[in-house]
Amino acid sequence: MNGTSGDGAPGPRRFPPGFVWGASTSAYQIEGAAAEDGRGRSIWDTFSHTPGKVRGGDTGDTACDSYHRLDEDLRLLGELGVGAYRFSVAWPRVQPGGSGRVNQLGLDYYRGLVEGLRERGIAPVATVYHWELPQALEDRGGWAERDTAWRFAEYAQLLANALGDQVAMWITLNEPKQAAHQGYRTGTHAPGKTDYALAAAATHHLLLAHGLAVEAMRGALPGRVPVGIALDVHPVRAANEDALEAAAAVDAEHNRIFLEPVLHGSYPDAARAELLPPAELIEPDDMAAICAPLDFLGLNYYCPYYVRLGDWDDLRLGESPQPGHPGVVNYVPPELPRTNMGWIVEPEGLYDTLRALDREAPRLPLYITENGCAADDYVTPEGEINDFERVDYLHGHLDAAWRAIQDGVNLAGYFVWSLMDNFEWARGYQRRFGVYFVDFSTQRRLPKRSAAFYSRVARHNVLPAPEVSLAPRGTEPRGEPQVSPT
Ligand code: FCB
């Protein structure tokens, strides 16, 4: 039975043969060993060591200590039964100053990782940039400087030369939106700048870096190894017809500002001018480079945004003003559950996003490069982690992915965020996203119930019918009331 059971209830959902099941992490969030074997400093080392920037003063100095526990983490991946592992390379580990000298010990670490994956039959999927800009480049202006895009292309080419014979798929950038927006506009991520002009320049230079890297990597890679990018997309829902125009503007500013250049070579008209790169920064060949054809598009999906029109002086619990749009309010429909990040749980948002991307870029292979949920996990006296909330979240989103495939979307794989609990950026270690629990005092890894669930899905290529869920639905959200992750 595929899709429905005899009594009409949802039955098991079989995914297409060859569908890629993976798990995701990023270097700064798991590796630790921040000052070992010649690793240089990144903007996240500086930021996390700046008082008040990261919750509880947490840093990635040790993180999950994955740098020293490579064998154990490879074993976890084998145990989970995934066919692919998405990790990122820490730029300052392989090129400590962001240009010039290469640190062979750093490259050796990643070679060990990709070879270890290959030995276990797991495809290595490498992200070239998951937010770790070498501090030396930030000191010269960071992403607000055009030169950083060229340095990035050189670094990407260096990786293609060093690891290109082993890596199955390459992702140039992870979520350039968060790098530009939180890094240079809201200041909530490294390097912590709060300047609209810098953020607009960073937007363009990140995109240019992607385009230049695609070209440089294609020249260096053997055969036709797929190269793509991972973008975070949040569908923007309008409360009613009056809010449709506002929703379109928010969509332009949060989603289309990266999707449109990459897919079509232009910036969206509906975005406010102050968010867009000024014309003098855009050189004649830039937009053509940025929209170099992709082999796939990676989608990081967590939650939708909801907007309504309303008075900023009369906000309800959990609502926030939409910056730059007086009278536009971010809100959470009360019937929708939220995770402890404050993020709305709405699998239909994933379905809608996949359908929309498929319409916009017909037949371009899509991968869900991140999807997952933070929860207040704890170990019971019996040593179990019963994360029903996460199982429920994953089930709902995998069901949405399956439905999108049935409706013709060219979705080729899914990577859960994350393999294990890790350093959740400005939220530190307080937010757990892993399917493996990490006890940060001992570095012990323990499978959560979601690991067993996900492993079963990955091994059988089938999403089982939903079990009775114990997760609270539609109850008052816990954690900080906040609509968007920014
Ligand atoms: C994404 C990031 C990833 C992780 C998840 C929860 O925006 O790419 O590193 O922090 O959110």
PDB file of C-alpha atoms and ligand atoms in Angstrom, residues 26 29 86 130-131 174-175 178 189 232 300 302 341 343 370 417 422-425 433, ligand 1:
ATOM      1  CA  SER A  26      28.281  22.534  10.158  1.00  0.00           C
ATOM      2  CA  GLN A  29      28.660  24.052  15.409  1.00  0.00           C
ATOM      3  CA  ARG A  86      26.227  17.169   4.761  1.00  0.00           C
ATOM      4  CA  HIS A 130      28.636  27.857   6.627  1.00  0.00           C
ATOM      5  CA  TRP A 131      29.335  31.319   8.077  1.00  0.00           C
ATOM      6  CA  ASN A 174      24.682  28.078   3.339  1.00  0.00           C
ATOM      7  CA  GLU A 175      21.910  30.649   3.803  1.00  0.00           C
ATOM      8  CA  GLN A 178      21.355  35.007   7.344  1.00  0.00           C
ATOM      9  CA  HIS A 189      25.160  36.893  14.154  1.00  0.00           C
ATOM     10  CA  ASP A 232      16.561  29.344   3.477  1.00  0.00           C
ATOM     11  CA  ASN A 300      16.570  24.895   4.199  1.00  0.00           C
ATOM     12  CA  TYR A 302      11.945  25.399   9.102  1.00  0.00           C
ATOM     13  CA  MET A 341      12.782  28.464  19.027  1.00  0.00           C
ATOM     14  CA  TRP A 343       9.176  28.914  15.140  1.00  0.00           C
ATOM     15  CA  GLU A 370      18.024  21.293   6.317  1.00  0.00           C
ATOM     16  CA  TRP A 417      19.075  19.126  10.809  1.00  0.00           C
ATOM     17  CA  ASN A 422      25.313  21.404  18.742  1.00  0.00           C
ATOM     18  CA  PHE A 423      26.229  25.075  19.079  1.00  0.00           C
ATOM     19  CA  GLU A 424      23.064  26.798  17.891  1.00  0.00           C
ATOM     20  CA  TRP A 425      24.734  30.143  17.039  1.00  0.00           C
ATOM     21  CA  PHE A 433      18.224  20.120  17.192  1.00  0.00           C
TER      22      PHE A 433
HETATM   23  C1  FCB B   1      19.887  27.302   9.996  1.00  0.00           C
HETATM   24  C2  FCB B   1      21.385  27.132   9.979  1.00  0.00           C
HETATM   25  C3  FCB B   1      21.875  25.935  10.759  1.00  0.00           C
HETATM   26  C4  FCB B   1      21.106  25.758  12.051  1.00  0.00           C
HETATM   27  C5  FCB B   1      19.621  25.789  11.798  1.00  0.00           C
HETATM   28  C6  FCB B   1      18.778  25.571  13.026  1.00  0.00           C
HETATM   29  O1  FCB B   1      19.560  28.615   9.726  1.00  0.00           O
HETATM   30  O2  FCB B   1      21.828  26.995   8.651  1.00  0.00           O
HETATM   31  O3  FCB B   1      23.259  26.090  10.982  1.00  0.00           O
HETATM   32  O4  FCB B   1      21.496  26.695  12.965  1.00  0.00           O
HETATM   33  O5  FCB B   1      19.268  27.011  11.224  1.00  0.00           O
END
